[in-house]
JSON list of C-alpha atoms in Angstrom, two decimals:
[
{"chain": "P", "resi": 262, "resn": "MET", "atom": "CA", "xyz": [-10.93, -43.61, 14.02]},
{"chain": "P", "resi": 263, "resn": "MET", "atom": "CA", "xyz": [-7.18, -43.83, 14.93]},
{"chain": "P", "resi": 264, "resn": "VAL", "atom": "CA", "xyz": [-7.04, -45.18, 11.30]},
{"chain": "P", "resi": 265, "resn": "PHE", "atom": "CA", "xyz": [-8.57, -42.39, 9.83]},
{"chain": "P", "resi": 266, "resn": "ALA", "atom": "CA", "xyz": [-6.49, -39.89, 12.08]},
{"chain": "P", "resi": 267, "resn": "ASP", "atom": "CA", "xyz": [-3.32, -41.66, 10.88]},
{"chain": "P", "resi": 268, "resn": "ALA", "atom": "CA", "xyz": [-4.20, -41.67, 7.39]},
{"chain": "P", "resi": 269, "resn": "LEU", "atom": "CA", "xyz": [-4.56, -37.54, 7.71]},
{"chain": "P", "resi": 270, "resn": "ILE", "atom": "CA", "xyz": [-1.26, -37.35, 9.15]},
{"chain": "P", "resi": 271, "resn": "ALA", "atom": "CA", "xyz": [0.29, -39.29, 6.63]},
{"chain": "P", "resi": 272, "resn": "GLY", "atom": "CA", "xyz": [-1.31, -37.88, 4.33]},
{"chain": "P", "resi": 273, "resn": "LEU", "atom": "CA", "xyz": [-0.11, -34.49, 5.62]},
{"chain": "P", "resi": 274, "resn": "LEU", "atom": "CA", "xyz": [3.29, -35.25, 5.85]},
{"chain": "P", "resi": 275, "resn": "LEU", "atom": "CA", "xyz": [3.44, -36.64, 2.26]},
{"chain": "P", "resi": 276, "resn": "LEU", "atom": "CA", "xyz": [1.43, -33.61, 1.34]},
{"chain": "P", "resi": 277, "resn": "GLY", "atom": "CA", "xyz": [4.07, -31.46, 3.39]},
{"chain": "P", "resi": 278, "resn": "GLY", "atom": "CA", "xyz": [6.91, -33.47, 1.82]},
{"chain": "P", "resi": 279, "resn": "ALA", "atom": "CA", "xyz": [5.94, -32.91, -1.81]},
{"chain": "P", "resi": 280, "resn": "PHE", "atom": "CA", "xyz": [5.21, -29.19, -1.10]},
{"chain": "P", "resi": 281, "resn": "ALA", "atom": "CA", "xyz": [8.56, -28.03, 0.66]},
{"chain": "P", "resi": 282, "resn": "LEU", "atom": "CA", "xyz": [10.48, -30.63, -2.14]},
{"chain": "P", "resi": 283, "resn": "ILE", "atom": "CA", "xyz": [8.54, -28.50, -5.13]},
{"chain": "P", "resi": 284, "resn": "GLY", "atom": "CA", "xyz": [9.88, -25.79, -3.30]},
{"chain": "P", "resi": 285, "resn": "SER", "atom": "CA", "xyz": [13.55, -26.29, -3.07]},
{"chain": "P", "resi": 286, "resn": "TRP", "atom": "CA", "xyz": [13.78, -27.69, -6.39]},
{"chain": "P", "resi": 287, "resn": "GLY", "atom": "CA", "xyz": [12.23, -24.11, -7.65]},
{"chain": "P", "resi": 288, "resn": "LEU", "atom": "CA", "xyz": [14.85, -22.25, -5.71]},
{"chain": "P", "resi": 289, "resn": "VAL", "atom": "CA", "xyz": [17.93, -24.34, -6.63]},
{"chain": "P", "resi": 290, "resn": "LYS", "atom": "CA", "xyz": [16.15, -24.48, -10.53]},
{"chain": "P", "resi": 291, "resn": "LEU", "atom": "CA", "xyz": [14.54, -21.12, -11.71]},
{"chain": "P", "resi": 292, "resn": "PRO", "atom": "CA", "xyz": [17.02, -18.77, -13.67]},
{"chain": "P", "resi": 293, "resn": "SER", "atom": "CA", "xyz": [16.77, -15.20, -11.68]},
{"chain": "P", "resi": 294, "resn": "LEU", "atom": "CA", "xyz": [16.27, -13.93, -8.28]},
{"chain": "P", "resi": 295, "resn": "MET", "atom": "CA", "xyz": [12.66, -12.83, -8.58]},
{"chain": "P", "resi": 296, "resn": "SER", "atom": "CA", "xyz": [11.43, -16.28, -9.84]},
{"chain": "P", "resi": 297, "resn": "ARG", "atom": "CA", "xyz": [13.19, -17.88, -7.32]},
{"chain": "P", "resi": 298, "resn": "LEU", "atom": "CA", "xyz": [11.47, -16.05, -4.63]},
{"chain": "P", "resi": 299, "resn": "HIS", "atom": "CA", "xyz": [8.02, -18.39, -5.41]},
{"chain": "P", "resi": 300, "resn": "GLY", "atom": "CA", "xyz": [9.63, -21.55, -4.12]},
{"chain": "P", "resi": 301, "resn": "PRO", "atom": "CA", "xyz": [10.83, -20.54, -0.59]},
{"chain": "P", "resi": 302, "resn": "THR", "atom": "CA", "xyz": [7.84, -18.43, 0.13]},
{"chain": "P", "resi": 303, "resn": "LYS", "atom": "CA", "xyz": [5.02, -20.38, -1.51]},
{"chain": "P", "resi": 304, "resn": "ALA", "atom": "CA", "xyz": [5.65, -23.66, -1.87]},
{"chain": "P", "resi": 305, "resn": "THR", "atom": "CA", "xyz": [7.95, -24.47, 0.96]},
{"chain": "P", "resi": 306, "resn": "THR", "atom": "CA", "xyz": [5.96, -22.44, 3.56]},
{"chain": "P", "resi": 307, "resn": "LEU", "atom": "CA", "xyz": [2.67, -25.02, 2.60]},
{"chain": "P", "resi": 308, "resn": "GLY", "atom": "CA", "xyz": [5.09, -27.54, 3.22]},
{"chain": "P", "resi": 309, "resn": "VAL", "atom": "CA", "xyz": [6.25, -27.08, 6.54]},
{"chain": "P", "resi": 310, "resn": "GLY", "atom": "CA", "xyz": [2.74, -25.88, 7.33]},
{"chain": "P", "resi": 311, "resn": "SER", "atom": "CA", "xyz": [1.29, -29.12, 6.34]},
{"chain": "P", "resi": 312, "resn": "CYS", "atom": "CA", "xyz": [4.05, -31.00, 8.33]},
{"chain": "P", "resi": 313, "resn": "LEU", "atom": "CA", "xyz": [3.34, -28.87, 11.51]},
{"chain": "P", "resi": 314, "resn": "PHE", "atom": "CA", "xyz": [-0.04, -29.26, 11.20]},
{"chain": "P", "resi": 315, "resn": "ALA", "atom": "CA", "xyz": [0.16, -32.90, 10.95]},
{"chain": "P", "resi": 316, "resn": "SER", "atom": "CA", "xyz": [2.59, -32.70, 14.36]},
{"chain": "P", "resi": 317, "resn": "VAL", "atom": "CA", "xyz": [-0.62, -30.97, 15.63]},
{"chain": "P", "resi": 318, "resn": "VAL", "atom": "CA", "xyz": [-2.92, -34.08, 15.10]},
{"chain": "P", "resi": 319, "resn": "TYR", "atom": "CA", "xyz": [-0.87, -36.70, 15.69]},
{"chain": "P", "resi": 320, "resn": "PHE", "atom": "CA", "xyz": [0.82, -35.95, 19.53]},
{"chain": "P", "resi": 321, "resn": "PRO", "atom": "CA", "xyz": [-2.64, -35.68, 21.38]},
{"chain": "P", "resi": 322, "resn": "LEU", "atom": "CA", "xyz": [-3.99, -38.42, 19.72]},
{"chain": "P", "resi": 323, "resn": "HIS", "atom": "CA", "xyz": [-1.08, -40.79, 20.75]},
{"chain": "P", "resi": 324, "resn": "GLY", "atom": "CA", "xyz": [-1.31, -40.24, 24.37]},
{"chain": "P", "resi": 325, "resn": "GLN", "atom": "CA", "xyz": [0.91, -36.94, 24.41]},
{"chain": "P", "resi": 326, "resn": "THR", "atom": "CA", "xyz": [-0.36, -33.49, 25.72]},
{"chain": "P", "resi": 327, "resn": "TRP", "atom": "CA", "xyz": [-0.84, -31.03, 23.39]},
{"chain": "P", "resi": 328, "resn": "THR", "atom": "CA", "xyz": [1.48, -28.02, 22.83]},
{"chain": "P", "resi": 329, "resn": "ALA", "atom": "CA", "xyz": [0.50, -24.46, 20.87]},
{"chain": "P", "resi": 330, "resn": "HIS", "atom": "CA", "xyz": [4.56, -24.75, 19.62]},
{"chain": "P", "resi": 331, "resn": "GLU", "atom": "CA", "xyz": [3.60, -26.04, 16.45]},
{"chain": "P", "resi": 332, "resn": "LEU", "atom": "CA", "xyz": [0.89, -23.45, 15.85]},
{"chain": "P", "resi": 333, "resn": "LEU", "atom": "CA", "xyz": [3.35, -20.80, 17.09]},
{"chain": "P", "resi": 334, "resn": "ILE", "atom": "CA", "xyz": [6.10, -21.91, 14.53]},
{"chain": "P", "resi": 335, "resn": "ALA", "atom": "CA", "xyz": [3.51, -22.07, 11.66]},
{"chain": "P", "resi": 336, "resn": "LEU", "atom": "CA", "xyz": [2.21, -19.00, 12.64]},
{"chain": "P", "resi": 337, "resn": "PHE", "atom": "CA", "xyz": [5.94, -17.14, 12.79]},
{"chain": "P", "resi": 338, "resn": "LEU", "atom": "CA", "xyz": [6.55, -18.80, 9.71]},
{"chain": "P", "resi": 339, "resn": "PHE", "atom": "CA", "xyz": [3.01, -17.36, 7.48]},
{"chain": "P", "resi": 340, "resn": "ILE", "atom": "CA", "xyz": [4.01, -13.99, 9.00]},
{"chain": "P", "resi": 341, "resn": "THR", "atom": "CA", "xyz": [7.70, -13.84, 8.32]},
{"chain": "P", "resi": 342, "resn": "ALA", "atom": "CA", "xyz": [8.29, -15.92, 4.57]},
{"chain": "P", "resi": 343, "resn": "PRO", "atom": "CA", "xyz": [6.45, -12.69, 2.70]},
{"chain": "P", "resi": 344, "resn": "ILE", "atom": "CA", "xyz": [7.94, -9.96, 4.54]},
{"chain": "P", "resi": 345, "resn": "SER", "atom": "CA", "xyz": [11.25, -11.44, 3.93]},
{"chain": "P", "resi": 346, "resn": "ALA", "atom": "CA", "xyz": [10.32, -12.24, 0.22]},
{"chain": "P", "resi": 347, "resn": "ASN", "atom": "CA", "xyz": [9.06, -8.48, -0.29]},
{"chain": "P", "resi": 348, "resn": "LEU", "atom": "CA", "xyz": [12.48, -7.00, 1.36]},
{"chain": "P", "resi": 349, "resn": "ILE", "atom": "CA", "xyz": [14.49, -9.28, -0.80]},
{"chain": "P", "resi": 350, "resn": "ALA", "atom": "CA", "xyz": [12.60, -8.39, -3.76]},
{"chain": "P", "resi": 351, "resn": "LYS", "atom": "CA", "xyz": [12.58, -4.60, -3.26]},
{"chain": "P", "resi": 352, "resn": "ALA", "atom": "CA", "xyz": [16.17, -5.08, -2.26]},
{"chain": "P", "resi": 353, "resn": "TYR", "atom": "CA", "xyz": [16.91, -6.53, -5.75]},
{"chain": "P", "resi": 354, "resn": "LEU", "atom": "CA", "xyz": [14.92, -3.86, -7.77]},
{"chain": "P", "resi": 355, "resn": "HIS", "atom": "CA", "xyz": [16.62, -1.04, -5.75]},
{"chain": "P", "resi": 356, "resn": "GLY", "atom": "CA", "xyz": [20.09, -2.90, -7.25]},
{"chain": "P", "resi": 357, "resn": "ARG", "atom": "CA", "xyz": [19.13, -2.99, -10.23]},
{"chain": "P", "resi": 358, "resn": "ARG", "atom": "CA", "xyz": [18.06, 0.93, -10.63]},
{"chain": "P", "resi": 359, "resn": "THR", "atom": "CA", "xyz": [20.25, 2.38, -12.95]},
{"chain": "P", "resi": 360, "resn": "GLU", "atom": "CA", "xyz": [21.09, 6.36, -12.71]},
{"chain": "P", "resi": 361, "resn": "PRO", "atom": "CA", "xyz": [18.48, 8.74, -15.36]},
{"chain": "P", "resi": 362, "resn": "GLU", "atom": "CA", "xyz": [19.78, 9.80, -18.44]},
{"chain": "P", "resi": 363, "resn": "GLU", "atom": "CA", "xyz": [20.35, 13.28, -19.13]},
{"chain": "P", "resi": 364, "resn": "GLY", "atom": "CA", "xyz": [18.07, 15.83, -20.78]},
{"chain": "P", "resi": 365, "resn": "THR", "atom": "CA", "xyz": [15.23, 13.02, -20.31]},
{"chain": "P", "resi": 366, "resn": "GLY", "atom": "CA", "xyz": [13.42, 14.41, -17.45]},
{"chain": "P", "resi": 367, "resn": "ALA", "atom": "CA", "xyz": [12.66, 11.29, -15.95]},
{"chain": "P", "resi": 368, "resn": "ALA", "atom": "CA", "xyz": [12.21, 11.71, -12.07]},
{"chain": "P", "resi": 369, "resn": "SER", "atom": "CA", "xyz": [14.25, 8.50, -11.91]},
{"chain": "P", "resi": 370, "resn": "GLY", "atom": "CA", "xyz": [16.49, 5.30, -13.68]},
{"chain": "P", "resi": 371, "resn": "GLY", "atom": "CA", "xyz": [15.57, 2.86, -15.50]},
{"chain": "P", "resi": 372, "resn": "PHE", "atom": "CA", "xyz": [16.93, -0.67, -14.63]},
{"chain": "P", "resi": 373, "resn": "THR", "atom": "CA", "xyz": [19.50, -2.45, -16.29]},
{"chain": "P", "resi": 374, "resn": "ASP", "atom": "CA", "xyz": [17.45, -5.47, -17.77]},
{"chain": "P", "resi": 375, "resn": "MET", "atom": "CA", "xyz": [13.69, -5.00, -16.94]},
{"chain": "P", "resi": 376, "resn": "PRO", "atom": "CA", "xyz": [11.31, -3.73, -18.96]},
{"chain": "P", "resi": 377, "resn": "ASP", "atom": "CA", "xyz": [10.74, 0.34, -19.19]},
{"chain": "P", "resi": 378, "resn": "LEU", "atom": "CA", "xyz": [7.31, 1.70, -17.29]},
{"chain": "P", "resi": 379, "resn": "PRO", "atom": "CA", "xyz": [5.27, 3.54, -19.48]},
{"chain": "P", "resi": 380, "resn": "PRO", "atom": "CA", "xyz": [6.12, 7.73, -19.35]},
{"chain": "P", "resi": 381, "resn": "GLY", "atom": "CA", "xyz": [4.28, 9.27, -16.88]},
{"chain": "P", "resi": 382, "resn": "LYS", "atom": "CA", "xyz": [3.42, 6.38, -14.28]},
{"chain": "P", "resi": 383, "resn": "ALA", "atom": "CA", "xyz": [5.05, 5.78, -10.74]},
{"chain": "P", "resi": 384, "resn": "ASP", "atom": "CA", "xyz": [8.11, 3.79, -10.75]},
{"chain": "P", "resi": 385, "resn": "TRP", "atom": "CA", "xyz": [8.31, 0.16, -9.02]},
{"chain": "P", "resi": 386, "resn": "ALA", "atom": "CA", "xyz": [7.84, -0.39, -4.77]},
{"chain": "P", "resi": 387, "resn": "THR", "atom": "CA", "xyz": [9.92, 2.72, -3.36]},
{"chain": "P", "resi": 388, "resn": "PHE", "atom": "CA", "xyz": [11.55, 4.57, -5.71]},
{"chain": "P", "resi": 389, "resn": "GLY", "atom": "CA", "xyz": [9.46, 7.41, -6.15]},
{"chain": "P", "resi": 390, "resn": "HIS", "atom": "CA", "xyz": [6.14, 9.15, -7.33]},
{"chain": "P", "resi": 391, "resn": "ASP", "atom": "CA", "xyz": [5.21, 10.99, -10.33]},
{"chain": "P", "resi": 392, "resn": "LEU", "atom": "CA", "xyz": [5.04, 14.68, -8.75]},
{"chain": "P", "resi": 393, "resn": "GLU", "atom": "CA", "xyz": [3.83, 16.31, -11.63]},
{"chain": "P", "resi": 394, "resn": "GLN", "atom": "CA", "xyz": [0.55, 14.92, -11.00]}
]
């Protein structure tokens, strides 16, 4: 039983380290902010969660008391990572927004280097709504 548990712990630590490495590498190497958000919010979150779960398994099996600290850290991480990524993405989109051109009748401007949305459709995230519907 202990050999299986130790193998599980080692596997979780290796998996967590691999996810954290891939997520960190993606954060450094991907070209734009919007694509770099995926590294820390997805892969690194899974990596840290896997290492925390390995800690949850390790300590009770090796004679120490069980605590909920690791589970609380994982819960906090899994709640805050998507929220912070969403807020960073919205701030990025608001920063890239341009003013509407005169005479176009557009409710809001476009973006400096992003594809245009079809006319009459709602804008990105929180930029407004099509009031003519």
